[in-house]
Amino acid sequence: MLVASILAADFVADVLPGDPPELRLTGSADSDTTVQLTSLLSSLHDRLSATRVPTVVLDITSLELMCASAFNALTGWLMQIADAPAHARYHVRIRSNPTIPWQRRTLMTLSCFATDLISVES
Amino acid sequence: MNFPDELVQQFRQVALGRLDRIESAWGNILVHVNDEAVTELHREIHTLKGESRVLGFNDVNVVCHKLEDLLEVARSKGYAVDEDFDLTVNMALRFMAMLVRKKVGSQLGGIDLPGFVKQIDQLLSELRVELPARRSGAMMAIKVPEATAVRVPAALRQRLGPIAIDAFIEYAGAKGTRRNRLRQSWHSLRDLAGVQRAIVGEGQVAKHKSGAVALARDLGKTVDVVFEMDTTEVTTEVLAVLDVAVLHLLRNAIDHGVVERGRVRIAGSMQGDRFVLVVEDDGRGIQFDRVRTRAVEMGLVAEAAARALDEARLVDIMCQPGFSTRSVVDDISGRGVGLDVVRARVTELEGSLTAQSRPGQGTTWTIAIPVPAMTVRAHVLRAPGVPFPVALDAQWTITDEPARLVDVSAILGLTPASPTFGIPGAVMGQPVQFTNGQTSIAFLCERDPAPGLARRLLVTPPTTIGEVVLLDSVESLLVRPERLL
């Protein structure tokens, strides 16, 4: 999967090949990472759509914090999937960590954006 | 109900703009709580809620209402909220943006609106904040679009006006590529600060009727809504304010005024230099005693002082941000935002908002907004060295009395002042004197002045040398002679 990773001081985003492929976010996604994250998600979407991958795993079990702008990048990605033609859509399985407060409160809400495309696992 | 595509598209554009402003205001507040951003935040959401209801975007209306609940909680916490609360607010905005883009009445696909609302309710419940009790009842009704033009605050427009005049003069006096470059600057400033025209009339307001009737029906009432609007050219700013005023005053009349069956009359016409909008119902009238009581309860005034307040002052209190006679909130009213929005927008345009009410006979709200004259009768001059027509308000008359001769070209910086200026035979043109009865001035004219009708393009403060007008589609300068002397 030829999508660049992000390696910042306190935040790492890795795209791991596999079946299904996995996007793993680790650390604290603050506003400094938003531009890179947006770009990564856009590239990832292009790649997944083009290769018609049915599912991607979003692993945030070690994502301690996520600022609003980074979270908006995430919702933007999900809306991009929802707006895509049927053949270019894919399912997002969010692997979460309910012991992290922000995830416990927000991920179920996030899944309401597209229940047919998003599922949350803990 | 099917609305014209154009109206729906207009709503989408306006709504997405509002969501951007809401997000920006919310972000600002989290960094630094300030009254201006708080007020803007609540106004934008409340107006979006009303607009979405009218155009049948009921899902947006529902999320708006939930967002207002969230923001009430945030306000009660002094906006010191957790990160996940911030995320939820942002999600609500994104969720609404998604809903706004969806076609009205179309399937929501995988969008789980009830689930989203449930999650917000759960968050609210977890926060254990006591919100105002919710009144059971009615869903949905009315409409109102806002003018599509970019809304530049009046204060900023005033500041831009003199800059735009300078840009116009620089552009008009320039040559070659510099002229092309300056033309772009002038046009950009003209678009921001210039007069944007709109027509207000029956066609602009009749569309509110069906929504208003539907709102009444939801409330179990029967209302006859009558529009009596003159067709008048106004600015888009004025039209936008009238739209907002109709939205909120009509909702108020139906929700608070009309009891079970009634009539709401909305009339608008130019009266002198003002557009006067009247929203009149035959309902229960304003319960001024209730206003006094709530004002005391809310700590706005002491009990003894409240007894002495006259109706005008009580109306003033009703228009304060957050004031409502309702102690409960529903999706139509109770948050005390509607009248506040109307007054704020009317005041921005230096207009007035008044109310007269009689118990059991109804309430009449009257808005008067100054509308700048769209055209000016003028003398049209061609002054030596000035590459565009110069106009002078026709209130100035030609006179034989001697007057000080001014070199318009030099004053505008188009050509250096000539030592031979005004010497007969040395400069082309003949002096023509004008007076307004108090001041006299003479211009050198290449030919006799002609009467013309100037269409206002860029209105500027009185301290400015003039304003840009259109004379036979040619951009021209309507000068203020006092500023040339």
PDB file of C-alpha atoms in Angstrom, chain B residues 302-413:
ATOM      1  CA  ALA B 302     -34.785  45.101  40.639  1.00  0.00           C
ATOM      2  CA  GLU B 303     -38.367  44.368  41.642  1.00  0.00           C
ATOM      3  CA  ALA B 304     -39.130  47.953  42.623  1.00  0.00           C
ATOM      4  CA  ALA B 305     -37.631  49.319  39.431  1.00  0.00           C
ATOM      5  CA  ALA B 306     -39.527  46.752  37.361  1.00  0.00           C
ATOM      6  CA  ARG B 307     -42.844  48.185  38.490  1.00  0.00           C
ATOM      7  CA  ALA B 308     -41.848  51.561  37.096  1.00  0.00           C
ATOM      8  CA  LEU B 309     -40.851  50.293  33.656  1.00  0.00           C
ATOM      9  CA  ASP B 310     -43.025  51.532  30.826  1.00  0.00           C
ATOM     10  CA  GLU B 311     -43.989  49.382  27.856  1.00  0.00           C
ATOM     11  CA  ALA B 312     -41.247  50.732  25.609  1.00  0.00           C
ATOM     12  CA  ARG B 313     -38.613  49.789  28.159  1.00  0.00           C
ATOM     13  CA  LEU B 314     -40.188  46.362  28.604  1.00  0.00           C
ATOM     14  CA  VAL B 315     -40.069  45.809  24.855  1.00  0.00           C
ATOM     15  CA  ASP B 316     -36.421  46.783  25.045  1.00  0.00           C
ATOM     16  CA  ILE B 317     -35.867  44.097  27.669  1.00  0.00           C
ATOM     17  CA  MET B 318     -37.699  41.548  25.535  1.00  0.00           C
ATOM     18  CA  CYS B 319     -35.135  42.175  22.822  1.00  0.00           C
ATOM     19  CA  GLN B 320     -32.162  41.504  25.055  1.00  0.00           C
ATOM     20  CA  PRO B 321     -30.092  38.395  24.298  1.00  0.00           C
ATOM     21  CA  GLY B 322     -31.366  35.368  26.192  1.00  0.00           C
ATOM     22  CA  PHE B 323     -34.599  36.952  27.373  1.00  0.00           C
ATOM     23  CA  SER B 324     -37.724  34.840  27.098  1.00  0.00           C
ATOM     24  CA  THR B 325     -40.949  34.823  29.006  1.00  0.00           C
ATOM     25  CA  ARG B 326     -40.870  31.064  28.606  1.00  0.00           C
ATOM     26  CA  SER B 327     -39.215  29.139  31.379  1.00  0.00           C
ATOM     27  CA  VAL B 328     -39.303  26.113  29.125  1.00  0.00           C
ATOM     28  CA  VAL B 329     -37.677  25.649  25.772  1.00  0.00           C
ATOM     29  CA  ASP B 330     -38.997  23.917  22.685  1.00  0.00           C
ATOM     30  CA  ASP B 331     -37.861  23.818  19.103  1.00  0.00           C
ATOM     31  CA  ILE B 332     -39.764  26.982  18.236  1.00  0.00           C
ATOM     32  CA  SER B 333     -39.114  29.399  21.034  1.00  0.00           C
ATOM     33  CA  GLY B 334     -38.031  29.867  24.589  1.00  0.00           C
ATOM     34  CA  ARG B 335     -34.365  30.531  24.100  1.00  0.00           C
ATOM     35  CA  GLY B 336     -34.773  34.269  23.860  1.00  0.00           C
ATOM     36  CA  VAL B 337     -32.874  34.538  20.610  1.00  0.00           C
ATOM     37  CA  GLY B 338     -35.450  35.604  18.007  1.00  0.00           C
ATOM     38  CA  LEU B 339     -36.175  39.194  18.991  1.00  0.00           C
ATOM     39  CA  ASP B 340     -32.555  39.694  19.908  1.00  0.00           C
ATOM     40  CA  VAL B 341     -31.539  38.668  16.395  1.00  0.00           C
ATOM     41  CA  VAL B 342     -34.077  40.970  14.806  1.00  0.00           C
ATOM     42  CA  ARG B 343     -33.083  43.975  16.854  1.00  0.00           C
ATOM     43  CA  ALA B 344     -29.375  43.369  16.352  1.00  0.00           C
ATOM     44  CA  ARG B 345     -29.734  43.103  12.586  1.00  0.00           C
ATOM     45  CA  VAL B 346     -32.039  46.118  12.381  1.00  0.00           C
ATOM     46  CA  THR B 347     -29.709  48.180  14.541  1.00  0.00           C
ATOM     47  CA  GLU B 348     -26.753  47.279  12.333  1.00  0.00           C
ATOM     48  CA  LEU B 349     -28.480  49.212   9.574  1.00  0.00           C
ATOM     49  CA  GLU B 350     -29.384  52.079  11.929  1.00  0.00           C
ATOM     50  CA  GLY B 351     -33.023  51.092  11.849  1.00  0.00           C
ATOM     51  CA  SER B 352     -35.561  50.896  14.645  1.00  0.00           C
ATOM     52  CA  LEU B 353     -37.748  48.169  16.133  1.00  0.00           C
ATOM     53  CA  THR B 354     -40.833  49.065  18.146  1.00  0.00           C
ATOM     54  CA  ALA B 355     -43.904  47.253  19.389  1.00  0.00           C
ATOM     55  CA  GLN B 356     -47.386  48.245  20.367  1.00  0.00           C
ATOM     56  CA  SER B 357     -49.666  45.840  22.114  1.00  0.00           C
ATOM     57  CA  ARG B 358     -53.089  45.717  23.695  1.00  0.00           C
ATOM     58  CA  PRO B 359     -54.247  42.864  25.894  1.00  0.00           C
ATOM     59  CA  GLY B 360     -56.556  40.582  23.965  1.00  0.00           C
ATOM     60  CA  GLN B 361     -56.275  42.667  20.808  1.00  0.00           C
ATOM     61  CA  GLY B 362     -52.881  41.804  19.483  1.00  0.00           C
ATOM     62  CA  THR B 363     -49.387  43.092  18.914  1.00  0.00           C
ATOM     63  CA  THR B 364     -47.878  45.187  16.167  1.00  0.00           C
ATOM     64  CA  TRP B 365     -44.131  45.081  15.568  1.00  0.00           C
ATOM     65  CA  THR B 366     -42.782  47.858  13.399  1.00  0.00           C
ATOM     66  CA  ILE B 367     -39.369  47.945  11.815  1.00  0.00           C
ATOM     67  CA  ALA B 368     -38.090  51.015  10.005  1.00  0.00           C
ATOM     68  CA  ILE B 369     -34.827  50.702   8.106  1.00  0.00           C
ATOM     69  CA  PRO B 370     -33.183  53.560   6.239  1.00  0.00           C
ATOM     70  CA  VAL B 371     -32.755  52.695   2.580  1.00  0.00           C
ATOM     71  CA  PRO B 372     -30.165  54.695   0.720  1.00  0.00           C
ATOM     72  CA  ALA B 373     -31.524  56.353  -2.405  1.00  0.00           C
ATOM     73  CA  MET B 374     -30.580  54.181  -5.344  1.00  0.00           C
ATOM     74  CA  THR B 375     -30.420  57.044  -7.830  1.00  0.00           C
ATOM     75  CA  VAL B 376     -29.439  60.692  -7.649  1.00  0.00           C
ATOM     76  CA  ARG B 377     -30.384  63.432 -10.109  1.00  0.00           C
ATOM     77  CA  ALA B 378     -27.175  65.150 -11.064  1.00  0.00           C
ATOM     78  CA  HIS B 379     -25.350  67.651 -13.239  1.00  0.00           C
ATOM     79  CA  VAL B 380     -22.843  65.844 -15.410  1.00  0.00           C
ATOM     80  CA  LEU B 381     -19.584  67.654 -16.111  1.00  0.00           C
ATOM     81  CA  ARG B 382     -16.463  66.890 -18.135  1.00  0.00           C
ATOM     82  CA  ALA B 383     -13.541  68.439 -16.304  1.00  0.00           C
ATOM     83  CA  PRO B 384     -10.150  68.910 -18.019  1.00  0.00           C
ATOM     84  CA  GLY B 385      -7.669  66.194 -17.093  1.00  0.00           C
ATOM     85  CA  VAL B 386     -10.307  63.949 -15.515  1.00  0.00           C
ATOM     86  CA  PRO B 387     -10.790  60.711 -17.503  1.00  0.00           C
ATOM     87  CA  PHE B 388     -14.309  60.029 -16.217  1.00  0.00           C
ATOM     88  CA  PRO B 389     -17.480  62.086 -15.916  1.00  0.00           C
ATOM     89  CA  VAL B 390     -17.866  64.160 -12.790  1.00  0.00           C
ATOM     90  CA  ALA B 391     -21.334  64.484 -11.323  1.00  0.00           C
ATOM     91  CA  LEU B 392     -22.779  66.993  -8.927  1.00  0.00           C
ATOM     92  CA  ASP B 393     -26.039  66.446  -7.014  1.00  0.00           C
ATOM     93  CA  ALA B 394     -28.853  68.372  -8.742  1.00  0.00           C
ATOM     94  CA  GLN B 395     -29.652  70.024  -5.424  1.00  0.00           C
ATOM     95  CA  TRP B 396     -26.797  72.315  -6.413  1.00  0.00           C
ATOM     96  CA  THR B 397     -27.931  74.876  -8.948  1.00  0.00           C
ATOM     97  CA  ILE B 398     -26.021  76.851 -11.552  1.00  0.00           C
ATOM     98  CA  THR B 399     -25.489  80.458 -10.569  1.00  0.00           C
ATOM     99  CA  ASP B 400     -23.877  83.616 -11.960  1.00  0.00           C
ATOM    100  CA  GLU B 401     -22.459  84.494  -8.560  1.00  0.00           C
ATOM    101  CA  PRO B 402     -18.674  84.403  -8.388  1.00  0.00           C
ATOM    102  CA  ALA B 403     -17.262  81.317  -6.741  1.00  0.00           C
ATOM    103  CA  ARG B 404     -13.929  79.740  -6.008  1.00  0.00           C
ATOM    104  CA  LEU B 405     -12.683  77.731  -8.971  1.00  0.00           C
ATOM    105  CA  VAL B 406     -11.425  74.245  -8.171  1.00  0.00           C
ATOM    106  CA  ASP B 407      -9.108  72.085 -10.227  1.00  0.00           C
ATOM    107  CA  VAL B 408     -10.733  68.647  -9.895  1.00  0.00           C
ATOM    108  CA  SER B 409      -7.912  66.908 -11.729  1.00  0.00           C
ATOM    109  CA  ALA B 410      -5.267  68.267  -9.366  1.00  0.00           C
ATOM    110  CA  ILE B 411      -7.364  67.627  -6.261  1.00  0.00           C
ATOM    111  CA  LEU B 412      -7.803  64.004  -7.289  1.00  0.00           C
ATOM    112  CA  GLY B 413      -4.079  63.759  -7.931  1.00  0.00           C
TER     113      GLY B 413
END
